[in-house]
């Protein structure tokens, strides 16, 4: 008997689409898969997952595809929209209705905010948002919560610092929203003025009574945090290349700065990394970002099983 996940037929567009209890059920299932992968081989035999990526990806697309293949299902993929009929001017609505005729579940990444929500409106099969512009990346949040839950043992009473591009970083937006539902959390936001969190998100969180301590210097915050969530400055969202280059190296986590962190803190990053974490940090046991990558595959296996109603 596996952990029960009651998500059959649901789309996953925003991090808040699932309750904390639904996330908890997914973590339990992901843990079962991680520890007993042989029990799930063939669970999705005869099912088809489609991945439609209108923006580049390594982890999200390949982890979903690896997840489906490890569950015994099949995968259809558009990794470059220029090789599909999008290049001939086909609308997202028509593309989705077409792909839904072939697949049981659609995973979509798109540069436009709201694109995944639109896709879900037209799709007769569930849709998973793999990132829509600078807005949301809920399956990264699923991965991040599962990583914190597993490595810190809880999702409450934690000090979490987000560092870097908090303006365009969709993983930050989704994770902040999700973590704000747990008790006893303390949030530090470390960014330059230009990359502070968007006003709509600040207002949304303030309206819930969430307080966030904003700083520009990472050194001021490092001694106090349990989780340090580093982010890349999102080059693809900048209109001005010079502005990007000026801000790109604003924060670099080096082995020297790592000395300021608590011994049991963890350093996370959704990846890809550019310059914001020095390679010299990777060997430190607190640097868990490649573990996070692996957790992401198990979390997505659980999500696929839950949405397809296989468990
Ligand atoms: N974390 C993440 O979304 O990575 P990719 O862009 O490689 O999918």
Coordinates of C-alpha atoms and ligand atoms in Angstrom, one line a residue:
X1 CA 0.0 0.0 0.0
X2 CA 1.5 3.3 -1.1
X3 CA 1.0 6.8 0.3
X4 CA -2.3 8.1 -1.0
X5 CA -2.2 11.2 -3.2
X6 CA -5.6 12.5 -4.1
X7 CA -4.7 14.7 -7.1
X8 CA -6.2 12.7 -9.9
X9 CA -7.0 14.9 -13.0
X10 CA -5.7 18.1 -11.3
X11 CA -3.6 20.7 -13.1
X12 CA -0.7 22.3 -11.3
X13 CA -0.2 25.9 -12.3
X14 CA 0.6 27.8 -9.2
X15 CA 2.5 26.7 -6.0
X16 CA -0.6 27.4 -3.9
X17 CA -2.8 25.1 -6.0
X18 CA -2.0 22.3 -3.6
X19 CA -2.6 22.5 0.2
X20 CA 0.2 21.8 2.6
X21 CA -1.5 18.4 3.3
X22 CA -1.4 17.6 -0.5
X23 CA 2.3 18.5 -0.6
X24 CA 2.9 16.3 2.4
X25 CA 1.3 13.3 0.6
X26 CA 3.5 14.0 -2.4
X27 CA 6.6 14.0 -0.1
X28 CA 5.6 10.7 1.5
X29 CA 5.2 9.2 -2.0
X30 CA 8.4 10.7 -3.3
X31 CA 10.2 9.2 -0.3
X32 CA 8.8 5.8 -1.0
X33 CA 9.9 6.0 -4.6
X34 CA 13.4 7.3 -3.6
X35 CA 13.9 4.4 -1.1
X36 CA 12.1 1.6 -3.1
X37 CA 12.3 2.6 -6.8
X38 CA 11.8 -1.0 -7.9
X39 CA 8.2 -0.9 -6.6
X40 CA 7.2 1.7 -9.1
X41 CA 8.8 0.4 -12.3
X42 CA 5.9 0.0 -14.8
X43 CA 3.4 2.0 -12.7
X44 CA 2.7 4.3 -15.7
X45 CA 2.9 1.6 -18.5
X46 CA 0.6 2.7 -21.3
X47 CA 0.6 6.3 -20.3
X48 CA 2.1 9.2 -22.3
X49 CA 3.6 12.5 -21.0
X50 CA 4.1 15.4 -23.4
X51 CA 6.7 18.1 -22.6
X52 CA 6.3 21.4 -24.5
X53 CA 9.2 23.7 -23.8
X54 CA 9.1 27.2 -25.4
X55 CA 12.1 28.2 -23.3
X56 CA 15.4 26.4 -22.6
X57 CA 15.6 23.9 -19.8
X58 CA 17.9 21.1 -18.7
X59 CA 16.6 20.0 -15.3
X60 CA 12.8 20.5 -15.5
X61 CA 12.3 18.9 -18.9
X62 CA 14.8 16.0 -18.4
X63 CA 13.6 15.3 -14.8
X64 CA 10.0 15.0 -16.0
X65 CA 11.1 12.8 -18.9
X66 CA 13.3 10.7 -16.7
X67 CA 10.5 10.4 -14.1
X68 CA 8.0 9.2 -16.7
X69 CA 10.5 6.7 -18.3
X70 CA 11.4 5.3 -14.8
X71 CA 7.7 4.8 -14.2
X72 CA 7.4 2.8 -17.4
X73 CA 5.5 5.4 -19.4
X74 CA 6.3 7.1 -22.7
X75 CA 7.3 10.6 -23.5
X76 CA 6.6 13.0 -26.4
X77 CA 8.8 16.2 -26.4
X78 CA 9.0 19.5 -28.1
X79 CA 12.2 21.0 -26.9
X80 CA 12.5 23.6 -29.6
X81 CA 9.2 25.3 -30.7
X82 CA 10.8 26.3 -33.9
X83 CA 10.7 22.7 -35.0
X84 CA 6.9 22.6 -34.4
X85 CA 3.9 24.3 -36.0
X86 CA 4.4 27.2 -33.6
X87 CA 6.9 28.4 -36.2
X88 CA 4.0 28.5 -38.7
X89 CA 1.9 30.7 -36.4
X90 CA -0.2 28.1 -34.6
X91 CA -1.8 29.4 -31.4
X92 CA -1.1 28.0 -27.9
X93 CA -4.7 27.0 -27.6
X94 CA -4.6 24.9 -30.8
X95 CA -1.3 23.4 -30.0
X96 CA -2.5 22.3 -26.6
X97 CA -5.7 20.8 -28.0
X98 CA -3.7 18.9 -30.5
X99 CA -1.1 17.6 -28.0
X100 CA -3.9 16.6 -25.6
X101 CA -5.1 14.2 -28.3
X102 CA -1.8 12.3 -28.0
X103 CA -0.9 12.5 -24.3
X104 CA -2.4 11.9 -20.9
X105 CA -0.5 14.8 -19.2
X106 CA 1.1 18.0 -20.6
X107 CA 4.1 19.8 -19.0
X108 CA 4.6 23.2 -20.4
X109 CA 7.3 26.0 -20.0
X110 CA 6.5 29.3 -21.7
X111 CA 8.1 32.8 -21.6
X112 CA 4.7 34.5 -21.1
X113 CA 3.2 34.8 -17.7
X114 CA -0.2 33.1 -17.5
X115 CA 0.6 30.8 -20.5
X116 CA 0.2 27.6 -18.4
X117 CA -3.1 28.8 -17.0
X118 CA -4.3 29.4 -20.6
X119 CA -3.1 26.0 -21.7
X120 CA -5.0 24.4 -18.8
X121 CA -8.2 26.2 -19.9
X122 CA -8.0 24.6 -23.3
X123 CA -6.7 21.2 -22.4
X124 CA -8.9 18.2 -21.7
X125 CA -5.9 16.6 -19.9
X126 CA -4.1 18.0 -16.8
X127 CA -1.4 20.6 -17.4
X128 CA 1.7 21.2 -15.3
X129 CA 3.4 24.6 -15.3
X130 CA 7.1 24.1 -15.8
X131 CA 7.7 27.9 -15.6
X132 CA 5.7 30.8 -17.0
X133 CA 7.8 33.9 -17.6
X134 CA 9.0 35.5 -14.3
X135 CA 5.8 34.4 -12.5
X136 CA 5.7 30.9 -11.1
X137 CA 7.6 27.6 -11.2
X138 CA 5.5 25.3 -8.9
X139 CA 7.3 22.0 -9.6
X140 CA 10.6 23.7 -8.6
X141 CA 8.8 24.6 -5.4
X142 CA 7.7 20.9 -4.9
X143 CA 11.3 20.0 -5.4
X144 CA 12.5 22.7 -3.0
X145 CA 10.0 21.9 -0.3
X146 CA 10.8 18.2 -0.5
X147 CA 14.5 18.9 -0.3
X148 CA 14.1 21.2 2.8
X149 CA 11.6 18.7 4.4
X150 CA 14.1 15.8 3.9
X151 CA 17.3 17.5 4.8
X152 CA 16.1 19.8 7.6
X153 CA 13.4 17.4 8.9
X154 CA 10.7 20.1 8.9
X155 CA 9.0 22.9 7.0
X156 CA 8.4 25.2 10.1
X157 CA 10.5 27.3 12.4
X158 CA 13.2 27.9 9.8
X159 CA 15.1 31.0 8.8
X160 CA 15.3 31.1 5.0
X161 CA 17.3 33.6 3.0
X162 CA 16.7 34.2 -0.7
X163 CA 19.7 35.8 -2.4
X164 CA 20.1 37.3 -5.8
X165 CA 17.5 38.1 -8.5
X166 CA 14.3 38.2 -6.5
X167 CA 12.6 40.3 -9.1
X168 CA 12.6 37.9 -12.0
X169 CA 13.3 34.7 -10.2
X170 CA 10.1 32.7 -10.6
X171 CA 11.4 29.9 -8.3
X172 CA 11.7 32.5 -5.5
X173 CA 8.1 33.8 -6.0
X174 CA 6.6 30.3 -5.9
X175 CA 8.7 29.1 -2.9
X176 CA 8.1 32.2 -0.9
X177 CA 4.4 31.8 -1.4
X178 CA 4.5 28.2 -0.4
X179 CA 6.7 28.6 2.6
X180 CA 4.6 31.5 3.9
X181 CA 1.9 28.9 4.8
X182 CA 4.1 27.2 7.4
X183 CA 4.4 28.5 11.0
X184 CA 7.4 30.2 12.6
X185 CA 9.2 31.0 9.4
X186 CA 11.7 33.9 9.2
X187 CA 12.4 35.3 5.7
X188 CA 15.5 37.3 4.7
X189 CA 15.5 38.8 1.2
X190 CA 19.0 39.7 0.0
X191 CA 19.2 41.6 -3.3
X192 CA 20.3 44.9 -4.8
X193 CA 17.6 47.6 -5.1
X194 CA 17.0 46.8 -8.7
X195 CA 16.2 43.1 -8.1
X196 CA 13.9 43.3 -5.1
X197 CA 10.8 41.2 -5.1
X198 CA 7.9 42.5 -7.2
X199 CA 5.5 44.9 -5.5
X200 CA 2.5 42.6 -6.1
X201 CA 4.2 39.8 -4.2
X202 CA 5.3 42.1 -1.4
X203 CA 1.7 43.3 -1.0
X204 CA 0.3 39.7 -1.2
X205 CA 2.6 38.5 1.5
X206 CA 2.2 41.6 3.7
X207 CA -1.6 41.2 3.5
X208 CA -1.1 37.8 5.1
X209 CA 1.0 39.3 7.9
X210 CA 4.3 37.8 6.6
X211 CA 7.3 39.9 7.5
X212 CA 10.4 39.9 5.4
X213 CA 13.7 41.4 6.4
X214 CA 15.4 43.0 3.4
X215 CA 19.2 43.4 3.2
X216 CA 21.7 44.3 0.5
X217 CA 24.8 42.6 2.1
X218 CA 24.7 38.8 2.4
X219 CA 27.3 38.8 5.2
X220 CA 24.8 40.4 7.5
X221 CA 22.4 37.5 7.2
X222 CA 24.5 34.4 6.7
X223 CA 25.1 33.6 10.4
X224 CA 21.3 33.4 11.1
X225 CA 19.9 31.2 8.4
X226 CA 19.0 27.6 8.2
X227 CA 18.4 27.6 4.4
X228 CA 20.3 29.8 2.0
X229 CA 18.6 29.9 -1.4
X230 CA 20.9 31.3 -4.0
X231 CA 19.6 32.4 -7.4
X232 CA 21.0 33.3 -10.8
X233 CA 20.4 36.8 -12.2
X234 CA 17.9 36.1 -15.0
X235 CA 19.7 37.3 -18.1
X236 CA 16.8 36.4 -20.4
X237 CA 14.4 38.9 -18.6
X238 CA 16.7 42.0 -19.0
X239 CA 16.1 44.4 -21.8
X240 CA 19.5 46.1 -21.2
X241 CA 22.6 43.8 -21.5
X242 CA 24.7 46.4 -19.6
X243 CA 22.3 46.4 -16.7
X244 CA 22.5 42.6 -16.5
X245 CA 26.3 42.6 -16.6
X246 CA 26.4 45.2 -13.8
X247 CA 24.2 43.1 -11.6
X248 CA 25.3 39.6 -12.5
X249 CA 28.2 39.3 -10.0
X250 CA 26.6 41.3 -7.2
X251 CA 26.6 38.2 -5.0
X252 CA 29.1 35.4 -5.2
X253 CA 29.1 32.7 -2.5
X254 CA 32.7 31.8 -1.9
X255 CA 34.3 29.3 0.5
X256 CA 35.2 32.3 2.7
X257 CA 31.7 33.6 3.0
X258 CA 30.4 30.0 3.6
X259 CA 32.4 30.1 6.8
X260 CA 29.8 32.6 8.2
X261 CA 27.0 30.0 7.8
X262 CA 25.8 27.7 10.6
X263 CA 27.3 24.3 10.6
X264 CA 23.9 22.7 9.9
X265 CA 22.6 25.2 7.3
X266 CA 22.0 24.1 3.8
X267 CA 22.7 26.0 0.5
X268 CA 20.2 25.5 -2.2
X269 CA 20.0 26.7 -5.8
X270 CA 17.4 25.9 -8.4
X271 CA 20.2 25.9 -11.0
X272 CA 21.5 26.6 -13.6
X273 CA 24.3 28.5 -11.8
X274 CA 26.4 31.1 -13.6
X275 CA 28.8 33.0 -11.2
X276 CA 26.8 33.3 -8.0
X277 CA 28.3 30.2 -6.3
X278 CA 32.0 29.6 -6.6
X279 CA 32.9 26.0 -7.7
X280 CA 35.0 25.8 -4.5
X281 CA 31.7 25.7 -2.5
X282 CA 30.5 22.5 -4.1
X283 CA 32.5 20.1 -2.0
X284 CA 31.1 21.5 1.3
X285 CA 28.5 19.1 2.7
X286 CA 26.1 22.1 3.2
X287 CA 26.0 22.6 -0.6
X288 CA 23.0 20.4 -1.5
X289 CA 22.0 21.8 -4.9
X290 CA 22.9 18.6 -6.8
X291 CA 21.0 16.5 -4.2
X292 CA 18.1 18.9 -4.9
X293 CA 18.3 18.0 -8.6
X294 CA 17.9 14.3 -7.7
X295 CA 15.1 15.0 -5.3
X296 CA 13.4 16.9 -8.1
X297 CA 13.1 13.7 -10.2
X298 CA 11.5 11.8 -7.3
X299 CA 9.2 14.6 -6.5
X300 CA 8.1 14.7 -10.2
X301 CA 7.6 11.0 -10.2
X302 CA 5.2 11.3 -7.3
X303 CA 3.4 14.2 -9.0
X304 CA 2.9 12.2 -12.2
X305 CA 1.6 9.2 -10.3
X306 CA -0.8 11.5 -8.2
X307 CA -2.2 13.4 -11.2
X308 CA -2.6 10.3 -13.3
X309 CA -4.4 8.7 -10.4
X310 CA -2.1 5.7 -10.4
X311 CA -1.7 5.7 -6.6
Ligands
LIG1 N1 15.6 24.8 -12.1 C1 15.3 24.8 -13.4 O1 14.1 25.2 -13.8 O2 16.2 24.4 -14.3 P1 16.1 24.3 -15.9 O3 15.9 25.7 -16.4 O4 17.4 23.7 -16.3 O5 14.9 23.5 -16.1

